[in-house]
């Protein structure tokens, strides 16, 4: 099993571009597959999760070529039903979005994933897709998902997305592209809107309420915009933002990061905690806003984080909990029960790991209370943290090394490759001293 062995490194500095956005890359691949003209995807994320999407699209007879090791060209068209089972690996986004496409294009297929994905909830997509007329089933609400050919037309529905899931929303919008009548999705708190922005870029008939809570799509063919450029992923940048904020000294700049407001909850939360963050060179890439983010060492304080702040920071709570441990006073997170349904149960994984490193925290059914230790000195004890095979848990705990008293070992780290293949190299380049090992070597 792979592990990280990290020696404390107390100052971090540098200028880096973190991995490209995972959500946007998945969507660019899937939407491009539906167009008859080719689409070039510039600076896509090439990681285990997005390779799983590339393979799924190829399995439907669509050609994808890789130019100069970086750009992808998708020659979209008519998708055919894949021969055999599609392996979605660790990717919840792939399995859920692919269901929307398979239902829309009436493809029969079977979808599976790794041990983590096989335990994740799927009724949130199978039930509304069944209501649209799809022949789709999952065993006990978990993968495998089996899709059969439908003889009747697909019909639009009105769906209340009470879990505020962007995966559910995009999946239903993709099916809605091929349904009779309108498909309308309403959310209590708006989830990330990359799907809507990209569908608009591909010419879909999509409209939204001003507050982004209600989205409507009508059937229609997509037209390729020719190319789609993918910004750096704010949920990969957040590890370095937290490390720079809690480090005793230093400054870091993260280049070309997506700052779509449906994703920047972590920046808002860290600013409220007193972080010294500047957003520079604001610009756009396609329909997505991007900027460079400069972060300096800061004195943080604990805050209350409630349900309304969770969807825009959903993937960033593990990193924020490391910041909370290094902040003065208590941080209280509630309304975050969805974290229990991610690549691991992130509430439980984080509480166990923080306690292992000597941080006083309490697990709530839908959140965590952390007693911060802002002494200005190293605060995390030396210890071994089990990442539970969850990439974001592994990367979050790696950042604790900037305020650690001794070595931190993080086990089961292979899945960092699902979202951030050059994580250790970039970490070392800014002063976070990670050595990748394998306990099979012993
Ligand atoms: C994603 C949405 C979020 C997020 C996941 C990626 C997406 O999941 O946690 O990493 O690309 O739509 P939910 O839709 O389950 O909240």
Tab-separated table of C-alpha atoms and ligand atoms in Angstrom:
chain	number	residue	atom	x	y	z
A	1	UNK	CA	0.000	0.000	0.000
A	2	UNK	CA	1.273	3.513	-0.829
A	3	UNK	CA	1.953	6.016	1.930
A	4	UNK	CA	3.272	9.535	2.487
A	5	UNK	CA	6.065	10.111	4.955
A	6	UNK	CA	6.234	13.835	5.718
A	7	UNK	CA	8.857	15.707	7.704
A	8	UNK	CA	7.843	19.051	9.181
A	9	UNK	CA	8.637	22.030	6.939
A	10	UNK	CA	7.684	25.279	8.572
A	11	UNK	CA	7.925	27.887	5.812
A	12	UNK	CA	6.357	27.486	2.441
A	13	UNK	CA	6.720	29.700	-0.602
A	14	UNK	CA	6.475	29.622	-4.370
A	15	UNK	CA	4.274	30.078	-7.408
A	16	UNK	CA	2.508	26.997	-8.773
A	17	UNK	CA	-0.372	25.917	-10.995
A	18	UNK	CA	-2.214	23.036	-9.350
A	19	UNK	CA	-4.015	20.251	-11.250
A	20	UNK	CA	-6.790	21.206	-13.667
A	21	UNK	CA	-10.409	21.120	-12.582
A	22	UNK	CA	-11.845	17.630	-12.270
A	23	UNK	CA	-15.532	18.602	-12.478
A	24	UNK	CA	-14.967	20.704	-15.587
A	25	UNK	CA	-12.804	18.068	-17.318
A	26	UNK	CA	-15.418	15.318	-16.810
A	27	UNK	CA	-18.123	17.596	-18.209
A	28	UNK	CA	-15.990	18.748	-21.164
A	29	UNK	CA	-15.356	15.118	-22.167
A	30	UNK	CA	-18.975	14.043	-21.855
A	31	UNK	CA	-20.524	17.074	-23.572
A	32	UNK	CA	-17.959	16.939	-26.407
A	33	UNK	CA	-18.880	13.298	-26.996
A	34	UNK	CA	-22.444	14.378	-27.808
A	35	UNK	CA	-21.480	16.853	-30.584
A	36	UNK	CA	-20.978	15.972	-34.215
A	37	UNK	CA	-18.045	18.408	-34.596
A	38	UNK	CA	-14.709	17.802	-32.809
A	39	UNK	CA	-13.845	19.633	-29.579
A	40	UNK	CA	-10.353	20.358	-28.316
A	41	UNK	CA	-10.015	20.269	-24.546
A	42	UNK	CA	-7.112	22.490	-23.499
A	43	UNK	CA	-5.237	21.703	-20.264
A	44	UNK	CA	-7.611	18.944	-19.144
A	45	UNK	CA	-7.051	17.129	-15.881
A	46	UNK	CA	-5.356	13.843	-16.794
A	47	UNK	CA	-5.876	11.755	-13.679
A	48	UNK	CA	-7.302	8.333	-12.822
A	49	UNK	CA	-10.852	9.711	-12.539
A	50	UNK	CA	-10.795	11.521	-15.863
A	51	UNK	CA	-9.068	8.598	-17.624
A	52	UNK	CA	-12.043	6.529	-16.446
A	53	UNK	CA	-14.288	9.025	-18.253
A	54	UNK	CA	-12.080	8.932	-21.373
A	55	UNK	CA	-12.369	5.129	-21.371
A	56	UNK	CA	-16.157	5.257	-20.855
A	57	UNK	CA	-16.578	7.646	-23.804
A	58	UNK	CA	-14.270	5.519	-25.980
A	59	UNK	CA	-16.278	2.430	-25.025
A	60	UNK	CA	-19.275	4.109	-26.685
A	61	UNK	CA	-17.394	4.293	-29.992
A	62	UNK	CA	-16.226	7.923	-29.693
A	63	UNK	CA	-12.647	8.697	-30.706
A	64	UNK	CA	-10.497	10.717	-28.294
A	65	UNK	CA	-6.920	11.580	-29.210
A	66	UNK	CA	-4.237	13.156	-27.081
A	67	UNK	CA	-2.201	15.936	-28.684
A	68	UNK	CA	1.362	16.692	-27.523
A	69	UNK	CA	0.731	14.916	-24.233
A	70	UNK	CA	-1.644	17.627	-22.994
A	71	UNK	CA	-4.600	18.580	-25.167
A	72	UNK	CA	-7.421	16.145	-25.913
A	73	UNK	CA	-9.499	16.107	-29.065
A	74	UNK	CA	-12.913	14.467	-28.803
A	75	UNK	CA	-14.497	13.487	-32.124
A	76	UNK	CA	-18.075	13.259	-30.877
A	77	UNK	CA	-21.060	11.779	-32.664
A	78	UNK	CA	-23.565	8.988	-32.267
A	79	UNK	CA	-22.826	6.966	-29.144
A	80	UNK	CA	-23.267	3.223	-29.323
A	81	UNK	CA	-24.050	0.948	-26.390
A	82	UNK	CA	-20.753	-0.172	-24.850
A	83	UNK	CA	-19.747	-3.819	-25.039
A	84	UNK	CA	-19.231	-5.043	-21.521
A	85	UNK	CA	-19.233	-3.243	-18.208
A	86	UNK	CA	-18.049	0.342	-17.722
A	87	UNK	CA	-15.637	0.674	-14.807
A	88	UNK	CA	-16.080	4.121	-13.236
A	89	UNK	CA	-13.199	3.528	-10.811
A	90	UNK	CA	-13.372	5.928	-7.853
A	91	UNK	CA	-15.472	8.537	-9.671
A	92	UNK	CA	-18.932	9.476	-8.412
A	93	UNK	CA	-19.095	12.206	-11.043
A	94	UNK	CA	-18.517	9.745	-13.893
A	95	UNK	CA	-21.036	7.141	-12.755
A	96	UNK	CA	-23.790	9.684	-12.113
A	97	UNK	CA	-23.220	11.865	-15.186
A	98	UNK	CA	-22.805	8.853	-17.455
A	99	UNK	CA	-26.240	7.594	-16.343
A	100	UNK	CA	-27.780	10.867	-17.588
A	101	UNK	CA	-26.117	10.443	-20.990
A	102	UNK	CA	-26.887	6.717	-21.260
A	103	UNK	CA	-30.558	7.386	-20.451
A	104	UNK	CA	-30.690	10.290	-22.911
A	105	UNK	CA	-29.074	8.290	-25.718
A	106	UNK	CA	-30.964	5.095	-24.781
A	107	UNK	CA	-27.829	2.980	-24.268
A	108	UNK	CA	-28.085	-0.240	-22.313
A	109	UNK	CA	-25.055	-0.835	-20.125
A	110	UNK	CA	-23.777	-1.791	-16.691
A	111	UNK	CA	-21.737	0.553	-14.501
A	112	UNK	CA	-19.473	-0.476	-11.634
A	113	UNK	CA	-16.613	1.075	-9.668
A	114	UNK	CA	-13.966	0.455	-7.040
A	115	UNK	CA	-14.722	-0.639	-3.452
A	116	UNK	CA	-15.450	2.969	-2.371
A	117	UNK	CA	-17.758	3.785	-5.293
A	118	UNK	CA	-19.649	0.495	-4.853
A	119	UNK	CA	-20.776	1.794	-1.426
A	120	UNK	CA	-22.008	5.226	-2.542
A	121	UNK	CA	-25.684	6.211	-2.807
A	122	UNK	CA	-27.237	6.054	-6.287
A	123	UNK	CA	-31.000	6.358	-5.653
A	124	UNK	CA	-30.539	10.117	-5.914
A	125	UNK	CA	-30.108	9.596	-9.684
A	126	UNK	CA	-31.889	6.318	-10.414
A	127	UNK	CA	-35.216	7.487	-8.927
A	128	UNK	CA	-35.581	10.763	-10.885
A	129	UNK	CA	-34.289	9.061	-14.057
A	130	UNK	CA	-36.920	6.307	-13.609
A	131	UNK	CA	-39.529	9.047	-13.254
A	132	UNK	CA	-38.368	10.366	-16.654
A	133	UNK	CA	-39.068	6.911	-18.110
A	134	UNK	CA	-35.596	5.351	-17.905
A	135	UNK	CA	-35.055	1.634	-17.446
A	136	UNK	CA	-32.400	1.919	-14.725
A	137	UNK	CA	-31.773	-0.075	-11.575
A	138	UNK	CA	-29.236	-0.201	-8.790
A	139	UNK	CA	-29.007	-2.941	-6.205
A	140	UNK	CA	-29.989	-1.637	-2.756
A	141	UNK	CA	-29.438	1.892	-4.040
A	142	UNK	CA	-25.718	1.293	-4.748
A	143	UNK	CA	-23.752	0.244	-7.848
A	144	UNK	CA	-23.776	-1.796	-10.004
A	145	UNK	CA	-26.197	0.318	-12.004
A	146	UNK	CA	-27.870	-1.514	-14.876
A	147	UNK	CA	-29.505	0.423	-17.733
A	148	UNK	CA	-31.845	-1.280	-20.181
A	149	UNK	CA	-33.219	-0.117	-23.499
A	150	UNK	CA	-36.383	1.950	-23.170
A	151	UNK	CA	-39.243	1.615	-25.641
A	152	UNK	CA	-41.119	4.748	-24.642
A	153	UNK	CA	-40.006	8.371	-25.075
A	154	UNK	CA	-38.152	10.087	-22.269
A	155	UNK	CA	-40.197	12.823	-20.564
A	156	UNK	CA	-39.058	15.934	-18.704
A	157	UNK	CA	-39.733	16.136	-14.970
A	158	UNK	CA	-39.590	18.666	-12.198
A	159	UNK	CA	-37.112	17.477	-9.569
A	160	UNK	CA	-36.297	18.857	-6.163
A	161	UNK	CA	-32.563	18.189	-5.621
A	162	UNK	CA	-32.688	18.177	-1.817
A	163	UNK	CA	-29.124	16.873	-1.478
A	164	UNK	CA	-27.839	19.950	-3.378
A	165	UNK	CA	-25.788	17.639	-5.586
A	166	UNK	CA	-24.239	18.998	-8.774
A	167	UNK	CA	-23.754	15.436	-9.972
A	168	UNK	CA	-27.502	14.806	-9.753
A	169	UNK	CA	-28.274	18.165	-11.363
A	170	UNK	CA	-25.917	17.634	-14.322
A	171	UNK	CA	-27.050	14.033	-14.791
A	172	UNK	CA	-30.705	15.095	-15.077
A	173	UNK	CA	-29.844	18.019	-17.354
A	174	UNK	CA	-27.988	15.636	-19.680
A	175	UNK	CA	-30.986	13.290	-19.806
A	176	UNK	CA	-33.261	16.339	-20.208
A	177	UNK	CA	-31.428	17.222	-23.448
A	178	UNK	CA	-33.223	14.249	-25.034
A	179	UNK	CA	-36.579	14.380	-23.182
A	180	UNK	CA	-39.981	15.572	-24.344
A	181	UNK	CA	-40.986	18.734	-22.511
A	182	UNK	CA	-39.015	20.699	-19.924
A	183	UNK	CA	-36.764	19.250	-17.266
A	184	UNK	CA	-36.697	21.538	-14.232
A	185	UNK	CA	-34.386	21.111	-11.240
A	186	UNK	CA	-34.785	23.098	-8.030
A	187	UNK	CA	-32.199	23.155	-5.230
A	188	UNK	CA	-32.554	24.497	-1.659
A	189	UNK	CA	-28.925	25.751	-1.842
A	190	UNK	CA	-27.353	26.081	-5.298
A	191	UNK	CA	-24.660	23.483	-6.051
A	192	UNK	CA	-21.727	24.064	-8.411
A	193	UNK	CA	-22.940	25.247	-11.825
A	194	UNK	CA	-20.162	24.078	-14.186
A	195	UNK	CA	-22.699	21.836	-15.936
A	196	UNK	CA	-25.060	24.722	-16.669
A	197	UNK	CA	-22.248	27.057	-17.818
A	198	UNK	CA	-20.829	24.445	-20.156
A	199	UNK	CA	-24.217	23.377	-21.515
A	200	UNK	CA	-24.838	27.050	-22.381
A	201	UNK	CA	-21.415	27.161	-24.106
A	202	UNK	CA	-22.452	24.101	-26.137
A	203	UNK	CA	-25.680	25.859	-27.214
A	204	UNK	CA	-28.183	24.028	-24.981
A	205	UNK	CA	-31.585	25.630	-24.404
A	206	UNK	CA	-31.024	26.214	-20.701
A	207	UNK	CA	-32.367	28.949	-18.459
A	208	UNK	CA	-31.908	29.694	-14.757
A	209	UNK	CA	-33.515	31.741	-12.043
A	210	UNK	CA	-31.451	34.758	-10.894
A	211	UNK	CA	-30.434	33.060	-7.640
A	212	UNK	CA	-29.332	29.908	-9.536
A	213	UNK	CA	-31.672	27.652	-7.544
A	214	UNK	CA	-33.929	26.696	-10.460
A	215	UNK	CA	-32.563	25.393	-13.756
A	216	UNK	CA	-34.619	24.425	-16.794
A	217	UNK	CA	-33.512	22.626	-19.947
A	218	UNK	CA	-35.342	21.810	-23.172
A	219	UNK	CA	-34.401	19.144	-25.671
A	220	UNK	CA	-31.952	20.012	-28.431
A	221	UNK	CA	-28.679	18.999	-30.036
A	222	UNK	CA	-25.386	20.363	-28.686
A	223	UNK	CA	-22.943	22.266	-30.890
A	224	UNK	CA	-19.235	22.213	-30.098
A	225	UNK	CA	-17.683	25.579	-29.208
A	226	UNK	CA	-14.477	24.274	-30.907
A	227	UNK	CA	-12.425	24.278	-27.754
A	228	UNK	CA	-12.789	24.334	-23.981
A	229	UNK	CA	-9.965	25.448	-21.671
A	230	UNK	CA	-9.893	24.011	-18.165
A	231	UNK	CA	-8.704	26.185	-15.254
A	232	UNK	CA	-6.809	24.901	-12.215
A	233	UNK	CA	-9.047	23.234	-9.633
A	234	UNK	CA	-9.872	25.344	-6.574
A	235	UNK	CA	-10.389	22.117	-4.621
A	236	UNK	CA	-6.760	21.164	-5.361
A	237	UNK	CA	-5.557	24.725	-4.688
A	238	UNK	CA	-7.255	24.738	-1.282
A	239	UNK	CA	-4.636	22.424	0.258
A	240	UNK	CA	-1.895	24.944	-0.519
A	241	UNK	CA	-4.098	27.889	0.467
A	242	UNK	CA	-4.572	26.319	3.903
A	243	UNK	CA	-0.880	25.363	4.202
A	244	UNK	CA	0.223	28.941	3.427
A	245	UNK	CA	-2.366	30.422	5.792
A	246	UNK	CA	-1.326	28.275	8.794
A	247	UNK	CA	2.443	28.152	8.112
A	248	UNK	CA	4.519	30.273	10.516
A	249	UNK	CA	5.881	32.251	7.559
A	250	UNK	CA	5.781	32.457	3.794
A	251	UNK	CA	3.657	33.358	0.809
A	252	UNK	CA	2.353	31.274	-2.052
A	253	UNK	CA	0.712	32.160	-5.384
A	254	UNK	CA	-1.610	29.740	-7.137
A	255	UNK	CA	-2.000	30.466	-10.827
A	256	UNK	CA	-5.080	30.305	-13.079
A	257	UNK	CA	-7.456	28.938	-10.442
A	258	UNK	CA	-11.181	28.652	-11.203
A	259	UNK	CA	-13.076	31.058	-8.935
A	260	UNK	CA	-16.649	30.261	-9.955
A	261	UNK	CA	-18.684	31.556	-6.984
A	262	UNK	CA	-20.433	28.186	-6.630
A	263	UNK	CA	-16.987	26.736	-5.716
A	264	UNK	CA	-15.340	29.478	-3.650
A	265	UNK	CA	-16.960	28.761	-0.283
A	266	UNK	CA	-13.555	27.773	1.112
A	267	UNK	CA	-12.099	31.188	0.226
A	268	UNK	CA	-15.053	32.948	1.900
A	269	UNK	CA	-14.671	30.745	4.991
A	270	UNK	CA	-10.892	31.273	5.233
A	271	UNK	CA	-11.319	35.049	4.794
A	272	UNK	CA	-13.862	34.991	7.641
A	273	UNK	CA	-11.303	33.071	9.721
A	274	UNK	CA	-8.817	35.906	9.164
A	275	UNK	CA	-6.703	34.494	6.313
A	276	UNK	CA	-4.578	36.936	4.311
A	277	UNK	CA	-5.695	36.138	0.741
A	278	UNK	CA	-5.547	38.310	-2.389
A	279	UNK	CA	-7.425	37.437	-5.568
A	280	UNK	CA	-5.386	38.848	-8.470
A	281	UNK	CA	-5.667	39.087	-12.281
A	282	UNK	CA	-9.330	38.173	-12.506
A	283	UNK	CA	-10.208	36.985	-16.029
A	284	UNK	CA	-12.374	34.367	-17.760
A	285	UNK	CA	-11.681	31.049	-19.493
A	286	UNK	CA	-14.710	30.245	-21.644
A	287	UNK	CA	-17.670	30.829	-19.324
A	288	UNK	CA	-15.623	30.243	-16.155
A	289	UNK	CA	-14.010	33.012	-14.047
A	290	UNK	CA	-10.350	32.452	-13.059
A	291	UNK	CA	-7.726	34.350	-11.049
A	292	UNK	CA	-4.344	33.997	-9.366
A	293	UNK	CA	-4.617	33.542	-5.609
A	294	UNK	CA	-1.914	34.879	-3.295
A	295	UNK	CA	-1.936	33.633	0.318
A	296	UNK	CA	0.272	34.689	3.232
A	297	UNK	CA	0.844	33.285	6.685
A	298	UNK	CA	-1.990	34.504	8.935
A	299	UNK	CA	-3.434	34.287	12.468
A	300	UNK	CA	-6.710	32.396	12.030
A	301	UNK	CA	-9.663	32.238	14.402
A	302	UNK	CA	-12.509	29.726	14.641
A	303	UNK	CA	-15.968	30.428	13.180
A	304	UNK	CA	-19.387	28.805	12.799
A	305	UNK	CA	-19.981	27.178	9.388
A	306	UNK	CA	-23.625	26.300	8.697
A	307	UNK	CA	-25.517	24.357	6.019
A	308	UNK	CA	-25.823	27.326	3.649
A	309	UNK	CA	-22.023	27.472	3.305
A	310	UNK	CA	-21.493	23.755	2.619
A	311	UNK	CA	-22.328	23.151	-1.091
A	312	UNK	CA	-19.821	25.746	-2.351
A	313	UNK	CA	-17.095	24.254	-0.105
A	314	UNK	CA	-18.206	20.614	-0.169
A	315	UNK	CA	-14.877	19.122	-1.292
A	316	UNK	CA	-12.822	21.542	0.780
A	317	UNK	CA	-14.029	20.744	4.302
A	318	UNK	CA	-11.135	18.300	4.993
A	319	UNK	CA	-8.588	21.064	4.269
A	320	UNK	CA	-10.669	23.608	6.220
A	321	UNK	CA	-10.616	21.307	9.254
A	322	UNK	CA	-6.800	21.429	9.202
A	323	UNK	CA	-7.073	25.239	9.185
A	324	UNK	CA	-9.580	25.058	12.070
A	325	UNK	CA	-7.135	22.988	14.142
A	326	UNK	CA	-4.552	25.771	13.747
A	327	UNK	CA	-7.009	28.584	14.509
A	328	UNK	CA	-7.694	30.376	17.814
A	329	UNK	CA	-10.898	29.109	19.451
A	330	UNK	CA	-13.611	26.767	18.319
A	331	UNK	CA	-14.789	25.997	14.766
A	332	UNK	CA	-18.257	24.529	14.561
A	333	UNK	CA	-19.397	22.883	11.303
A	334	UNK	CA	-22.989	21.663	10.864
A	335	UNK	CA	-25.282	20.822	7.939
A	336	UNK	CA	-22.499	18.809	6.295
A	337	UNK	CA	-24.036	15.297	6.437
A	338	UNK	CA	-23.286	14.832	2.695
A	339	UNK	CA	-19.618	14.441	3.684
A	340	UNK	CA	-20.492	10.978	4.956
A	341	UNK	CA	-21.261	9.892	1.341
A	342	UNK	CA	-18.002	10.911	-0.346
A	343	UNK	CA	-14.986	8.744	-1.288
A	344	UNK	CA	-14.846	7.960	2.461
A	345	UNK	CA	-17.044	9.068	5.345
A	346	UNK	CA	-15.139	12.360	5.546
A	347	UNK	CA	-16.554	13.382	8.932
A	348	UNK	CA	-15.333	10.180	10.520
A	349	UNK	CA	-11.987	10.069	8.592
A	350	UNK	CA	-11.137	13.651	9.570
A	351	UNK	CA	-12.127	13.317	13.237
A	352	UNK	CA	-10.103	10.103	13.623
A	353	UNK	CA	-7.045	11.634	11.935
A	354	UNK	CA	-7.217	14.922	13.864
A	355	UNK	CA	-7.483	13.042	17.163
A	356	UNK	CA	-4.497	10.898	16.180
A	357	UNK	CA	-2.490	14.123	15.764
A	358	UNK	CA	-3.560	15.418	19.196
A	359	UNK	CA	-6.372	17.770	18.180
A	360	UNK	CA	-9.439	17.917	20.401
A	361	UNK	CA	-12.537	17.502	18.226
A	362	UNK	CA	-16.039	16.084	18.428
A	363	UNK	CA	-17.922	14.206	15.727
A	364	UNK	CA	-21.525	15.372	15.134
A	365	UNK	CA	-24.045	13.501	12.951
A	366	UNK	CA	-23.730	16.252	10.323
A	367	UNK	CA	-20.485	17.988	11.197
A	368	UNK	CA	-17.536	18.504	13.515
A	369	UNK	CA	-16.503	20.765	16.411
A	370	UNK	CA	-12.767	21.474	16.498
A	371	UNK	CA	-10.916	23.121	19.371
A	372	UNK	CA	-8.178	25.113	17.644
A	373	UNK	CA	-4.668	25.354	19.095
A	374	UNK	CA	-3.306	28.618	17.788
A	375	UNK	CA	-0.185	28.834	19.921
A	376	UNK	CA	2.000	30.150	17.097
A	377	UNK	CA	4.062	26.963	17.553
A	378	UNK	CA	3.865	23.487	16.036
A	379	UNK	CA	0.523	22.033	17.139
A	380	UNK	CA	0.091	18.670	15.407
A	381	UNK	CA	1.678	15.674	17.128
A	382	UNK	CA	3.668	13.181	15.168
A	383	UNK	CA	1.497	10.207	14.164
A	384	UNK	CA	0.028	7.969	11.500
A	385	UNK	CA	-3.222	8.937	9.809
A	386	UNK	CA	-5.291	6.514	7.748
A	387	UNK	CA	-6.617	8.361	4.692
A	388	UNK	CA	-9.179	5.558	4.186
A	389	UNK	CA	-8.145	5.565	0.530
A	390	UNK	CA	-9.662	9.052	0.130
A	391	UNK	CA	-7.537	11.475	-1.917
A	392	UNK	CA	-8.782	14.620	-0.181
A	393	UNK	CA	-8.206	13.215	3.313
A	394	UNK	CA	-4.616	12.300	2.368
A	395	UNK	CA	-3.851	15.728	0.881
A	396	UNK	CA	-5.503	17.626	3.765
A	397	UNK	CA	-3.404	15.851	6.392
A	398	UNK	CA	-0.237	16.411	4.337
A	399	UNK	CA	-0.754	20.140	4.967
A	400	UNK	CA	-0.682	19.646	8.743
A	401	UNK	CA	3.090	19.092	8.356
A	402	UNK	CA	3.678	22.862	8.219
A	403	UNK	CA	2.663	23.060	11.906
A	404	UNK	CA	3.763	19.582	13.007
A	405	UNK	CA	6.083	18.678	15.900
A	406	UNK	CA	7.474	15.629	14.095
A	407	UNK	CA	6.919	13.295	11.170
A	408	UNK	CA	3.402	12.560	9.943
A	409	UNK	CA	2.729	9.348	8.049
A	410	UNK	CA	-0.390	9.087	5.901
A	411	UNK	CA	-1.426	5.616	4.749
A	412	UNK	CA	-3.418	4.420	1.718
A	413	UNK	CA	-2.498	7.382	-0.499
A	414	UNK	CA	-2.633	5.813	-3.993
A	415	UNK	CA	-5.961	7.539	-4.733
A	416	UNK	CA	-4.339	10.977	-4.707
A	417	UNK	CA	-3.842	10.089	-8.384
A	418	UNK	CA	-7.613	10.244	-8.926
A	419	UNK	CA	-7.534	14.052	-8.792
A	420	UNK	CA	-3.975	15.371	-8.428
A	421	UNK	CA	-1.249	13.226	-10.036
A	422	UNK	CA	1.692	15.615	-9.391
A	423	UNK	CA	0.666	16.510	-5.843
A	424	UNK	CA	3.839	15.330	-4.105
A	425	UNK	CA	6.135	16.975	-6.662
A	426	UNK	CA	4.362	20.347	-6.355
A	427	UNK	CA	4.218	20.024	-2.563
A	428	UNK	CA	7.965	19.493	-2.374
A	429	UNK	CA	8.553	22.448	-4.700
A	430	UNK	CA	6.937	24.805	-2.136
A	431	UNK	CA	8.535	23.272	0.961
A	432	UNK	CA	6.137	20.513	2.039
A	433	UNK	CA	8.501	17.589	2.419
A	434	UNK	CA	6.686	14.453	1.309
A	435	UNK	CA	8.404	11.181	0.515
A	436	UNK	CA	6.187	8.630	-1.225
A	437	UNK	CA	6.769	5.100	0.028
A	438	UNK	CA	5.115	1.745	-0.197
A	439	UNK	CA	4.782	-0.495	2.813
A	440	UNK	CA	5.064	-3.452	0.414
A	441	UNK	CA	8.774	-2.388	0.132
A	442	UNK	CA	9.475	-3.534	3.692
B	1	LIG	C1	-18.992	17.131	-8.189
B	1	LIG	C2	-19.942	17.454	-7.266
B	1	LIG	C3	-19.802	17.201	-5.827
B	1	LIG	C4	-18.344	17.018	-5.459
B	1	LIG	C5	-17.638	16.074	-6.382
B	1	LIG	C6	-17.687	16.598	-7.806
B	1	LIG	C7	-19.281	17.364	-9.617
B	1	LIG	O1	-20.494	16.012	-5.494
B	1	LIG	O2	-18.262	16.546	-4.131
B	1	LIG	O3	-16.288	15.947	-5.990
B	1	LIG	O4	-18.357	17.323	-10.437
B	1	LIG	O5	-20.453	17.594	-9.931
B	1	LIG	P1	-22.073	16.017	-5.180
B	1	LIG	O6	-22.757	16.339	-6.437
B	1	LIG	O7	-22.360	14.619	-4.706
B	1	LIG	O8	-22.272	17.026	-4.102
